[in-house]
mmCIF file of C-alpha atoms and ligand atoms in Angstrom:
data_model
loop_
_atom_site.group_PDB
_atom_site.id
_atom_site.type_symbol
_atom_site.label_atom_id
_atom_site.label_comp_id
_atom_site.label_asym_id
_atom_site.label_seq_id
_atom_site.Cartn_x
_atom_site.Cartn_y
_atom_site.Cartn_z
ATOM 1 C CA MET A 287 26.749 -3.034 12.396
ATOM 2 C CA SER A 288 27.341 -4.788 15.705
ATOM 3 C CA GLN A 289 28.445 -8.420 15.821
ATOM 4 C CA LEU A 290 25.775 -10.829 17.014
ATOM 5 C CA LYS A 291 26.424 -12.300 20.445
ATOM 6 C CA ASN A 292 23.813 -15.010 19.860
ATOM 7 C CA ASP A 293 23.722 -16.187 16.259
ATOM 8 C CA LEU A 294 22.334 -19.687 16.928
ATOM 9 C CA LEU A 295 19.354 -19.090 14.622
ATOM 10 C CA LEU A 296 21.470 -17.907 11.693
ATOM 11 C CA ARG A 297 23.994 -20.708 12.046
ATOM 12 C CA THR A 298 21.245 -23.311 12.315
ATOM 13 C CA LEU A 299 19.583 -21.918 9.193
ATOM 14 C CA LYS A 300 22.899 -22.239 7.361
ATOM 15 C CA GLY A 301 23.106 -25.877 8.418
ATOM 16 C CA GLU A 302 25.941 -25.535 10.930
ATOM 17 C CA GLN A 303 26.044 -27.690 14.041
ATOM 18 C CA THR A 304 25.415 -25.501 17.093
ATOM 19 C CA GLU A 305 25.757 -25.870 20.874
ATOM 20 C CA ARG A 306 21.984 -26.145 21.204
ATOM 21 C CA THR A 307 18.729 -25.704 19.311
ATOM 22 C CA PRO A 308 17.621 -22.067 18.857
ATOM 23 C CA VAL A 309 14.071 -21.166 19.881
ATOM 24 C CA TRP A 310 11.575 -18.402 19.106
ATOM 25 C CA MET A 311 7.773 -18.306 18.857
ATOM 26 C CA MET A 312 5.614 -17.098 16.004
ATOM 27 C CA ARG A 313 3.570 -14.074 17.146
ATOM 28 C CA GLN A 314 5.801 -13.818 20.215
ATOM 29 C CA ALA A 315 5.320 -10.046 20.300
ATOM 30 C CA GLY A 316 1.688 -9.827 21.258
ATOM 31 C CA ARG A 317 -1.304 -10.038 23.492
ATOM 32 C CA TYR A 318 -0.216 -12.777 25.929
ATOM 33 C CA LEU A 319 2.328 -10.261 27.302
ATOM 34 C CA PRO A 320 0.922 -7.823 29.904
ATOM 35 C CA GLU A 321 3.606 -5.328 28.828
ATOM 36 C CA TYR A 322 2.158 -5.426 25.281
ATOM 37 C CA ARG A 323 -1.409 -5.037 26.524
ATOM 38 C CA VAL A 324 -0.447 -1.803 28.312
ATOM 39 C CA LEU A 325 0.650 -0.272 24.979
ATOM 40 C CA ARG A 326 -2.437 -1.693 23.257
ATOM 41 C CA GLU A 327 -4.642 0.326 25.652
ATOM 42 C CA LYS A 328 -2.911 3.543 24.649
ATOM 43 C CA TYR A 329 -2.282 3.262 20.908
ATOM 44 C CA GLY A 330 -4.133 1.901 17.873
ATOM 45 C CA PHE A 331 -2.739 -1.143 16.082
ATOM 46 C CA PHE A 332 -1.285 0.646 13.067
ATOM 47 C CA GLU A 333 -0.074 3.481 15.297
ATOM 48 C CA ARG A 334 1.984 0.839 17.133
ATOM 49 C CA CYS A 335 3.313 -0.433 13.784
ATOM 50 C CA GLN A 336 4.041 3.022 12.387
ATOM 51 C CA THR A 337 5.823 4.507 15.400
ATOM 52 C CA PRO A 338 9.396 3.129 15.375
ATOM 53 C CA GLY A 339 9.817 3.656 19.126
ATOM 54 C CA LEU A 340 6.711 1.584 19.894
ATOM 55 C CA ALA A 341 7.437 -1.106 17.299
ATOM 56 C CA CYS A 342 10.945 -1.354 18.743
ATOM 57 C CA GLU A 343 9.763 -1.670 22.334
ATOM 58 C CA ILE A 344 7.188 -4.369 21.427
ATOM 59 C CA THR A 345 9.692 -6.292 19.275
ATOM 60 C CA ILE A 346 12.181 -6.533 22.129
ATOM 61 C CA GLN A 347 9.676 -7.419 24.876
ATOM 62 C CA PRO A 348 9.757 -11.201 24.309
ATOM 63 C CA VAL A 349 13.574 -11.178 24.167
ATOM 64 C CA ASP A 350 13.668 -9.655 27.637
ATOM 65 C CA ILE A 351 10.641 -11.407 29.117
ATOM 66 C CA VAL A 352 10.752 -14.974 27.764
ATOM 67 C CA GLY A 353 14.350 -15.218 26.573
ATOM 68 C CA VAL A 354 13.868 -16.191 22.915
ATOM 69 C CA ASP A 355 16.909 -16.529 20.629
ATOM 70 C CA ALA A 356 15.541 -14.141 17.984
ATOM 71 C CA ALA A 357 13.415 -11.021 17.776
ATOM 72 C CA ILE A 358 10.737 -10.707 15.081
ATOM 73 C CA LEU A 359 9.805 -7.267 13.835
ATOM 74 C CA PHE A 360 6.522 -6.032 15.280
ATOM 75 C CA SER A 361 4.370 -5.192 12.276
ATOM 76 C CA ASP A 362 1.734 -7.028 10.254
ATOM 77 C CA ILE A 363 1.510 -8.735 6.884
ATOM 78 C CA LEU A 364 -1.353 -6.362 5.983
ATOM 79 C CA VAL A 365 0.857 -3.263 5.820
ATOM 80 C CA VAL A 366 1.669 -4.385 2.254
ATOM 81 C CA PRO A 367 -1.930 -4.215 0.910
ATOM 82 C CA GLN A 368 -2.165 -0.900 2.765
ATOM 83 C CA ALA A 369 0.930 0.419 0.981
ATOM 84 C CA MET A 370 -0.579 -0.761 -2.335
ATOM 85 C CA GLY A 371 -3.529 1.529 -1.723
ATOM 86 C CA LEU A 372 -6.141 -0.650 -0.009
ATOM 87 C CA GLU A 373 -7.763 0.414 3.220
ATOM 88 C CA VAL A 374 -7.088 -2.040 6.056
ATOM 89 C CA GLN A 375 -8.721 -1.770 9.467
ATOM 90 C CA LEU A 376 -7.759 -3.890 12.415
ATOM 91 C CA ILE A 377 -10.729 -4.211 14.698
ATOM 92 C CA GLU A 378 -9.355 -5.300 18.078
ATOM 93 C CA ASN A 379 -10.520 -8.811 18.984
ATOM 94 C CA LYS A 380 -12.256 -9.162 15.611
ATOM 95 C CA GLY A 381 -9.404 -9.233 13.147
ATOM 96 C CA PRO A 382 -8.710 -7.454 9.882
ATOM 97 C CA ILE A 383 -11.360 -5.790 7.732
ATOM 98 C CA LEU A 384 -10.680 -4.491 4.200
ATOM 99 C CA PRO A 385 -13.851 -2.536 3.416
ATOM 100 C CA ASP A 386 -13.216 -2.244 -0.376
ATOM 101 C CA PRO A 387 -11.813 -5.620 -1.439
ATOM 102 C CA ILE A 388 -10.522 -6.445 -4.929
ATOM 103 C CA GLN A 389 -13.091 -8.359 -6.957
ATOM 104 C CA THR A 390 -13.068 -6.975 -10.504
ATOM 105 C CA ALA A 391 -10.667 -5.626 -13.123
ATOM 106 C CA ASN A 392 -11.828 -2.139 -12.166
ATOM 107 C CA ASP A 393 -10.938 -2.761 -8.529
ATOM 108 C CA LEU A 394 -7.440 -3.700 -9.577
ATOM 109 C CA LYS A 395 -7.003 -0.193 -11.002
ATOM 110 C CA ARG A 396 -7.347 1.195 -7.483
ATOM 111 C CA ILE A 397 -4.079 -0.381 -6.374
ATOM 112 C CA HIS A 398 -0.496 -0.119 -7.538
ATOM 113 C CA VAL A 399 3.038 -1.321 -6.877
ATOM 114 C CA PRO A 400 4.213 1.444 -4.554
ATOM 115 C CA ASP A 401 7.613 2.945 -3.871
ATOM 116 C CA VAL A 402 8.281 1.128 -0.599
ATOM 117 C CA TYR A 403 10.674 3.852 0.522
ATOM 118 C CA GLU A 404 7.727 6.253 0.438
ATOM 119 C CA THR A 405 5.008 4.041 1.894
ATOM 120 C CA LEU A 406 6.856 1.689 4.239
ATOM 121 C CA GLN A 407 9.819 3.769 5.358
ATOM 122 C CA TYR A 408 8.468 3.585 8.918
ATOM 123 C CA VAL A 409 9.194 -0.166 8.913
ATOM 124 C CA PHE A 410 12.780 0.413 7.812
ATOM 125 C CA ASP A 411 13.166 3.084 10.494
ATOM 126 C CA ALA A 412 11.814 0.662 13.101
ATOM 127 C CA ILE A 413 14.286 -2.024 11.977
ATOM 128 C CA LYS A 414 17.238 0.357 12.283
ATOM 129 C CA LEU A 415 16.141 1.352 15.760
ATOM 130 C CA ILE A 416 15.550 -2.272 16.833
ATOM 131 C CA LYS A 417 18.995 -3.328 15.603
ATOM 132 C CA GLN A 418 20.517 -0.475 17.583
ATOM 133 C CA GLU A 419 18.566 -1.343 20.743
ATOM 134 C CA LEU A 420 19.192 -5.082 20.440
ATOM 135 C CA ASN A 421 22.872 -4.269 20.241
ATOM 136 C CA GLY A 422 23.673 -7.735 18.878
ATOM 137 C CA ARG A 423 21.903 -9.699 21.630
ATOM 138 C CA VAL A 424 19.920 -11.804 19.120
ATOM 139 C CA PRO A 425 19.221 -11.656 15.368
ATOM 140 C CA LEU A 426 16.219 -9.778 13.988
ATOM 141 C CA ILE A 427 13.717 -11.599 11.772
ATOM 142 C CA GLY A 428 11.969 -9.497 9.128
ATOM 143 C CA PHE A 429 8.851 -10.818 7.422
ATOM 144 C CA ALA A 430 6.098 -10.483 4.866
ATOM 145 C CA GLY A 431 2.956 -12.390 3.956
ATOM 146 C CA ALA A 432 3.102 -14.751 0.983
ATOM 147 C CA PRO A 433 1.305 -13.334 -2.076
ATOM 148 C CA TRP A 434 -1.493 -15.953 -1.873
ATOM 149 C CA THR A 435 -2.175 -15.228 1.808
ATOM 150 C CA LEU A 436 -2.283 -11.494 1.088
ATOM 151 C CA LEU A 437 -4.617 -12.097 -1.872
ATOM 152 C CA CYS A 438 -6.906 -13.967 0.534
ATOM 153 C CA TYR A 439 -7.430 -10.819 2.621
ATOM 154 C CA MET A 440 -7.385 -8.412 -0.342
ATOM 155 C CA VAL A 441 -10.182 -10.314 -2.120
ATOM 156 C CA GLN A 442 -12.214 -11.761 0.761
ATOM 157 C CA GLY A 443 -11.969 -8.499 2.708
ATOM 158 C CA LYS A 444 -11.810 -10.245 6.067
ATOM 159 C CA GLY A 445 -10.666 -13.401 7.778
ATOM 160 C CA SER A 446 -12.280 -16.710 6.828
ATOM 161 C CA LYS A 447 -11.877 -20.406 7.545
ATOM 162 C CA THR A 448 -12.104 -21.367 3.859
ATOM 163 C CA PHE A 449 -11.342 -18.144 1.921
ATOM 164 C CA ASP A 450 -13.869 -19.364 -0.639
ATOM 165 C CA GLU A 451 -14.314 -15.921 -2.242
ATOM 166 C CA ALA A 452 -10.554 -15.602 -2.687
ATOM 167 C CA LYS A 453 -10.469 -19.048 -4.277
ATOM 168 C CA ALA A 454 -13.455 -18.244 -6.499
ATOM 169 C CA PHE A 455 -11.610 -15.131 -7.681
ATOM 170 C CA CYS A 456 -8.580 -17.253 -8.648
ATOM 171 C CA TYR A 457 -10.690 -19.937 -10.347
ATOM 172 C CA GLN A 458 -13.110 -17.606 -12.157
ATOM 173 C CA GLN A 459 -10.723 -14.788 -13.115
ATOM 174 C CA PRO A 460 -7.305 -16.434 -13.281
ATOM 175 C CA GLU A 461 -5.735 -13.686 -15.372
ATOM 176 C CA LEU A 462 -6.715 -10.999 -12.911
ATOM 177 C CA ALA A 463 -5.622 -13.189 -10.007
ATOM 178 C CA HIS A 464 -2.173 -13.701 -11.496
ATOM 179 C CA GLN A 465 -1.887 -9.996 -12.233
ATOM 180 C CA LEU A 466 -2.689 -9.246 -8.597
ATOM 181 C CA LEU A 467 -0.318 -11.940 -7.321
ATOM 182 C CA GLN A 468 2.494 -10.490 -9.437
ATOM 183 C CA MET A 469 1.828 -6.972 -8.142
ATOM 184 C CA ILE A 470 1.957 -8.252 -4.569
ATOM 185 C CA THR A 471 5.148 -10.189 -5.342
ATOM 186 C CA ASP A 472 6.884 -7.158 -6.858
ATOM 187 C CA THR A 473 5.923 -5.013 -3.875
ATOM 188 C CA THR A 474 7.031 -7.715 -1.428
ATOM 189 C CA ILE A 475 10.439 -8.172 -3.047
ATOM 190 C CA ALA A 476 11.165 -4.448 -2.823
ATOM 191 C CA TYR A 477 9.803 -4.359 0.722
ATOM 192 C CA LEU A 478 11.902 -7.294 1.937
ATOM 193 C CA LYS A 479 15.036 -5.977 0.240
ATOM 194 C CA GLY A 480 14.390 -2.754 2.134
ATOM 195 C CA GLN A 481 14.065 -4.704 5.386
ATOM 196 C CA VAL A 482 17.382 -6.427 4.734
ATOM 197 C CA ALA A 483 19.067 -3.138 3.822
ATOM 198 C CA ALA A 484 17.778 -1.695 7.110
ATOM 199 C CA GLY A 485 19.298 -4.592 9.067
ATOM 200 C CA ALA A 486 16.980 -7.645 9.138
ATOM 201 C CA ASP A 487 19.185 -10.731 9.571
ATOM 202 C CA THR A 488 16.768 -13.259 8.097
ATOM 203 C CA ILE A 489 13.311 -13.180 6.514
ATOM 204 C CA GLN A 490 10.244 -15.324 7.118
ATOM 205 C CA ILE A 491 7.462 -15.572 4.547
ATOM 206 C CA PHE A 492 4.104 -16.328 6.183
ATOM 207 C CA ASP A 493 1.765 -18.341 3.962
ATOM 208 C CA SER A 494 -0.871 -18.877 6.628
ATOM 209 C CA TRP A 495 -3.451 -20.079 4.097
ATOM 210 C CA GLY A 496 -1.218 -22.149 1.804
ATOM 211 C CA GLY A 497 -2.748 -25.338 3.183
ATOM 212 C CA LEU A 498 -6.193 -24.390 1.886
ATOM 213 C CA LEU A 499 -4.998 -25.094 -1.661
ATOM 214 C CA SER A 500 -4.638 -28.422 -3.448
ATOM 215 C CA PRO A 501 -1.022 -29.368 -4.229
ATOM 216 C CA GLN A 502 -1.489 -28.276 -7.846
ATOM 217 C CA ASP A 503 -3.077 -24.958 -6.943
ATOM 218 C CA PHE A 504 -0.462 -24.376 -4.249
ATOM 219 C CA GLU A 505 2.237 -24.647 -6.923
ATOM 220 C CA ASN A 506 0.402 -22.441 -9.390
ATOM 221 C CA ILE A 507 -1.097 -19.803 -7.084
ATOM 222 C CA SER A 508 1.304 -19.692 -4.162
ATOM 223 C CA LEU A 509 4.690 -21.350 -4.531
ATOM 224 C CA LYS A 510 5.359 -19.851 -7.964
ATOM 225 C CA TYR A 511 5.391 -16.409 -6.349
ATOM 226 C CA ILE A 512 7.142 -17.430 -3.119
ATOM 227 C CA ARG A 513 9.910 -18.846 -5.334
ATOM 228 C CA GLN A 514 10.417 -15.418 -6.930
ATOM 229 C CA ILE A 515 10.744 -13.870 -3.482
ATOM 230 C CA VAL A 516 13.195 -16.485 -2.200
ATOM 231 C CA ASN A 517 15.257 -16.103 -5.382
ATOM 232 C CA ALA A 518 15.405 -12.340 -4.990
ATOM 233 C CA LEU A 519 16.718 -12.633 -1.410
ATOM 234 C CA LYS A 520 18.824 -15.766 -1.677
ATOM 235 C CA ASP A 521 22.168 -14.015 -1.951
ATOM 236 C CA GLU A 522 21.405 -11.581 0.870
ATOM 237 C CA VAL A 523 19.967 -13.419 3.896
ATOM 238 C CA PRO A 524 18.596 -16.878 4.733
ATOM 239 C CA THR A 525 14.842 -17.132 4.179
ATOM 240 C CA ILE A 526 12.262 -19.244 5.993
ATOM 241 C CA ILE A 527 9.016 -20.311 4.328
ATOM 242 C CA PHE A 528 6.140 -21.044 6.688
ATOM 243 C CA ALA A 529 3.222 -22.380 4.655
ATOM 244 C CA LYS A 530 0.762 -23.635 7.218
ATOM 245 C CA GLY A 531 -0.828 -26.957 6.291
ATOM 246 C CA ALA A 532 1.177 -27.270 3.073
ATOM 247 C CA TRP A 533 3.187 -30.314 4.205
ATOM 248 C CA PHE A 534 2.481 -31.871 0.806
ATOM 249 C CA ALA A 535 4.809 -29.335 -0.806
ATOM 250 C CA LEU A 536 7.804 -29.649 1.529
ATOM 251 C CA GLU A 537 9.942 -31.169 -1.209
ATOM 252 C CA GLU A 538 9.127 -28.375 -3.634
ATOM 253 C CA MET A 539 9.597 -25.712 -0.971
ATOM 254 C CA ALA A 540 13.018 -27.127 -0.077
ATOM 255 C CA ALA A 541 13.948 -26.949 -3.766
ATOM 256 C CA THR A 542 13.395 -23.163 -3.803
ATOM 257 C CA GLY A 543 16.669 -22.720 -1.929
ATOM 258 C CA ALA A 544 14.992 -21.446 1.247
ATOM 259 C CA ALA A 545 17.201 -22.054 4.287
ATOM 260 C CA GLY A 546 14.316 -23.012 6.563
ATOM 261 C CA LEU A 547 10.817 -24.469 6.314
ATOM 262 C CA GLY A 548 8.206 -24.007 9.030
ATOM 263 C CA ILE A 549 5.930 -26.935 9.781
ATOM 264 C CA ASP A 550 2.801 -27.185 11.900
ATOM 265 C CA TRP A 551 1.852 -29.846 14.456
ATOM 266 C CA CYS A 552 -0.218 -31.906 12.014
ATOM 267 C CA ILE A 553 2.835 -33.651 10.552
ATOM 268 C CA LYS A 554 5.423 -35.768 12.390
ATOM 269 C CA PRO A 555 8.915 -34.216 12.287
ATOM 270 C CA GLN A 556 10.366 -37.471 10.893
ATOM 271 C CA LEU A 557 7.952 -37.459 7.981
ATOM 272 C CA ALA A 558 8.541 -33.745 7.329
ATOM 273 C CA ARG A 559 12.272 -34.483 7.220
ATOM 274 C CA LYS A 560 11.681 -37.299 4.748
ATOM 275 C CA PHE A 561 9.720 -34.975 2.450
ATOM 276 C CA ALA A 562 12.013 -31.973 2.843
ATOM 277 C CA GLY A 563 15.337 -33.811 2.500
ATOM 278 C CA ASN A 564 18.519 -33.080 4.436
ATOM 279 C CA ASN A 565 19.559 -29.737 2.981
ATOM 280 C CA VAL A 566 17.085 -27.503 4.759
ATOM 281 C CA THR A 567 16.444 -26.518 8.374
ATOM 282 C CA LEU A 568 13.025 -27.400 9.789
ATOM 283 C CA GLN A 569 11.245 -25.033 12.147
ATOM 284 C CA GLY A 570 8.391 -25.887 14.483
ATOM 285 C CA ASN A 571 6.151 -27.577 15.405
ATOM 286 C CA PHE A 572 4.626 -27.404 18.893
ATOM 287 C CA ASP A 573 0.831 -27.117 18.945
ATOM 288 C CA PRO A 574 0.244 -23.547 20.236
ATOM 289 C CA ALA A 575 -2.766 -24.740 22.263
ATOM 290 C CA LYS A 576 -0.483 -27.216 24.078
ATOM 291 C CA LEU A 577 1.006 -24.197 25.852
ATOM 292 C CA LEU A 578 -2.252 -24.141 27.818
ATOM 293 C CA SER A 579 -1.289 -27.488 29.442
ATOM 294 C CA PRO A 580 0.289 -27.640 32.915
ATOM 295 C CA ILE A 581 4.005 -26.778 32.817
ATOM 296 C CA PRO A 582 5.231 -30.372 33.467
ATOM 297 C CA VAL A 583 3.246 -31.530 30.416
ATOM 298 C CA ILE A 584 4.789 -28.741 28.326
ATOM 299 C CA GLN A 585 8.267 -29.774 29.480
ATOM 300 C CA LYS A 586 7.640 -33.423 28.654
ATOM 301 C CA GLU A 587 6.206 -32.732 25.211
ATOM 302 C CA VAL A 588 8.894 -30.216 24.275
ATOM 303 C CA LYS A 589 11.509 -32.871 25.019
ATOM 304 C CA GLU A 590 9.615 -35.327 22.830
ATOM 305 C CA MET A 591 9.504 -32.750 20.049
ATOM 306 C CA LEU A 592 13.264 -32.128 20.294
ATOM 307 C CA GLN A 593 13.916 -35.860 20.180
ATOM 308 C CA ALA A 594 11.703 -36.279 17.151
ATOM 309 C CA PHE A 595 13.569 -33.594 15.195
ATOM 310 C CA GLY A 596 16.958 -34.760 16.416
ATOM 311 C CA PRO A 597 19.897 -32.390 16.943
ATOM 312 C CA GLY A 598 20.909 -29.982 14.194
ATOM 313 C CA ARG A 599 18.956 -28.318 11.389
ATOM 314 C CA HIS A 600 16.077 -27.621 13.760
ATOM 315 C CA VAL A 601 14.707 -24.314 15.025
ATOM 316 C CA ALA A 602 12.285 -24.894 17.895
ATOM 317 C CA ASN A 603 9.064 -22.962 17.440
ATOM 318 C CA LEU A 604 5.301 -23.325 17.610
ATOM 319 C CA GLY A 605 3.386 -24.714 14.649
ATOM 320 C CA HIS A 606 1.474 -21.406 14.392
ATOM 321 C CA GLY A 607 1.187 -18.185 16.398
ATOM 322 C CA ILE A 608 1.056 -18.152 20.191
ATOM 323 C CA LEU A 609 -2.488 -17.755 21.540
ATOM 324 C CA PRO A 610 -3.390 -14.606 23.507
ATOM 325 C CA ASN A 611 -4.512 -16.623 26.560
ATOM 326 C CA VAL A 612 -1.207 -18.438 27.143
ATOM 327 C CA PRO A 613 0.244 -17.640 30.597
ATOM 328 C CA VAL A 614 3.663 -15.986 30.313
ATOM 329 C CA ASP A 615 5.302 -18.608 32.541
ATOM 330 C CA HIS A 616 4.077 -21.334 30.163
ATOM 331 C CA ALA A 617 5.708 -19.536 27.212
ATOM 332 C CA ARG A 618 8.863 -19.223 29.292
ATOM 333 C CA ALA A 619 8.738 -22.937 30.176
ATOM 334 C CA PHE A 620 8.632 -23.737 26.442
ATOM 335 C CA VAL A 621 11.705 -21.598 25.741
ATOM 336 C CA GLU A 622 13.650 -22.786 28.792
ATOM 337 C CA THR A 623 12.987 -26.462 28.145
ATOM 338 C CA VAL A 624 14.392 -26.112 24.621
ATOM 339 C CA LYS A 625 17.458 -24.321 25.930
ATOM 340 C CA GLU A 626 18.178 -26.782 28.739
ATOM 341 C CA TYR A 627 17.238 -30.033 27.097
ATOM 342 C CA SER A 628 18.775 -29.464 23.647
ATOM 343 C CA PHE A 629 22.076 -28.548 25.297
ATOM 344 C CA LYS A 630 22.480 -32.101 26.616
HETATM 345 O O1 CP3 B 70 5.220 -12.536 15.308
HETATM 346 C C1 CP3 B 70 5.255 -11.431 15.882
HETATM 347 O O2 CP3 B 70 5.201 -11.310 17.099
HETATM 348 C C2 CP3 B 70 5.443 -10.216 15.034
HETATM 349 C C3 CP3 B 70 4.272 -9.506 14.692
HETATM 350 C C4 CP3 B 70 3.211 -10.100 13.782
HETATM 351 C C5 CP3 B 70 1.852 -9.684 13.873
HETATM 352 N N1 CP3 B 70 1.171 -10.257 12.841
HETATM 353 C C6 CP3 B 70 1.315 -8.762 14.882
HETATM 354 C C7 CP3 B 70 -0.132 -8.759 15.145
HETATM 355 C C8 CP3 B 70 3.304 -10.993 12.718
HETATM 356 C C9 CP3 B 70 4.500 -11.780 12.215
HETATM 357 C C10 CP3 B 70 2.001 -11.077 12.134
HETATM 358 C C11 CP3 B 70 1.715 -11.905 10.953
HETATM 359 C C12 CP3 B 70 0.333 -12.049 10.501
HETATM 360 N N2 CP3 B 70 -0.685 -11.136 10.512
HETATM 361 C C13 CP3 B 70 -0.155 -13.227 9.865
HETATM 362 C C14 CP3 B 70 0.656 -14.458 9.565
HETATM 363 C C15 CP3 B 70 0.890 -15.302 10.750
HETATM 364 C C16 CP3 B 70 -0.311 -16.061 11.223
HETATM 365 O O3 CP3 B 70 -0.600 -15.941 12.406
HETATM 366 O O4 CP3 B 70 -0.902 -16.813 10.436
HETATM 367 C C17 CP3 B 70 -1.510 -13.010 9.557
HETATM 368 C C18 CP3 B 70 -2.445 -13.985 8.888
HETATM 369 C C19 CP3 B 70 -1.829 -11.670 9.952
HETATM 370 C C20 CP3 B 70 -3.107 -10.953 9.801
HETATM 371 C C21 CP3 B 70 -3.674 -10.564 11.098
HETATM 372 N N3 CP3 B 70 -3.187 -9.566 11.914
HETATM 373 C C22 CP3 B 70 -4.784 -11.143 11.740
HETATM 374 C C23 CP3 B 70 -5.594 -12.291 11.188
HETATM 375 C C24 CP3 B 70 -4.961 -10.470 12.938
HETATM 376 C C25 CP3 B 70 -6.088 -10.633 13.913
HETATM 377 C C26 CP3 B 70 -6.031 -11.904 14.614
HETATM 378 C C27 CP3 B 70 -5.080 -11.813 15.752
HETATM 379 O O5 CP3 B 70 -4.167 -12.627 15.833
HETATM 380 O O6 CP3 B 70 -5.281 -10.931 16.561
HETATM 381 C C28 CP3 B 70 -3.923 -9.516 13.060
HETATM 382 C C29 CP3 B 70 -3.663 -8.605 14.203
HETATM 383 C C30 CP3 B 70 -2.351 -8.680 14.859
HETATM 384 N N4 CP3 B 70 -1.152 -8.746 14.219
HETATM 385 C C31 CP3 B 70 -2.119 -8.646 16.260
HETATM 386 C C32 CP3 B 70 -0.726 -8.688 16.447
HETATM 387 C C33 CP3 B 70 0.039 -8.643 17.739
HETATM 388 C C34 CP3 B 70 -3.194 -8.532 17.328
HETATM 389 C C35 CP3 B 70 -3.645 -7.125 17.379
HETATM 390 C C36 CP3 B 70 -3.964 -6.710 18.754
HETATM 391 O O7 CP3 B 70 -3.043 -6.304 19.448
HETATM 392 O O8 CP3 B 70 -5.131 -6.787 19.077
#
């Protein structure tokens, strides 16, 4: 495997002091890029995920176009429920639909823990191709959804602001819920180990809906399973946990041994640091909608963010995914301000 020419992200995750703060953006491979939209016209969403050449091209676009310090695999968290046997449709501009969600013990019989080398080999092939094409320019981030966030979609069957049906499932049928969560966890561990074997340099776990749970439920329904995943990967690559809205569990998340914790813009970096302690790298936390501001405002607020985190143990990022209507030069201004300002 080729040596990395830019390993700022990996060194920062390990806690080393670096020349400057590394920067990437969640959902950086996506609709705000005209080059992505061209491919979106021609190919369906899962066709883009399943064709290594396309996934590779889309993954590398933001490295070339906005100059981020890491690539993140182009795929989706919902390929895991798909591999487990659930139908997943991605309706463009509407979001995911799972027409036959899991709601009963009988439904659970329709899914299984798959052989990931049979069902998700296309992801591993994409990773190998991406690593080859990146040729060591920047590290490659692999990823998966956290079990709770995947349960949300598998039970609710679609996106939701509250995921009340997913919660009801956990509260009314806890045994079934834990059975499902364990199946997702087992699949995810095998899947992520496969990503690492194929060449992923670090792994991010997306718990987009972690913040919908109370601290107690977050521990019981989400973190318990994330912990298993982090443990399984700990000796292989650094892992990043991004549990949106779950600032209340930063201390517990740091204790899992994850190298990095993602935070959103609803908590001050100083407070997040206090909760998380000094042995973990923090990642975030620019409000994605702030990228719609005029460029001078973006520059000013990025500097304030960098100051608030302080140098070291910080990966600059957004607090959630980039919005599709962000102008490319605004995304570039975000990246360039981090690079220039954190160097000083
Ligand atoms: O970060 C990247 O650039 C890598 C690719 C990536 C995608 N989805 C591609 C995608 C990643 C890391 C994801 C993660 C993902 N997918 C999450 C967790 C992160 C988050 O934002 O909270 C979630 C909850 C999903 C599920 C999902 N996929 C939703 C809710 C949607 C529809 C809403 C939306 O953002 O469009 C998707 C579709 C999706 N996944 C798109 C992309 C680029 C848009 C599809 C399109 O091109 O129309």
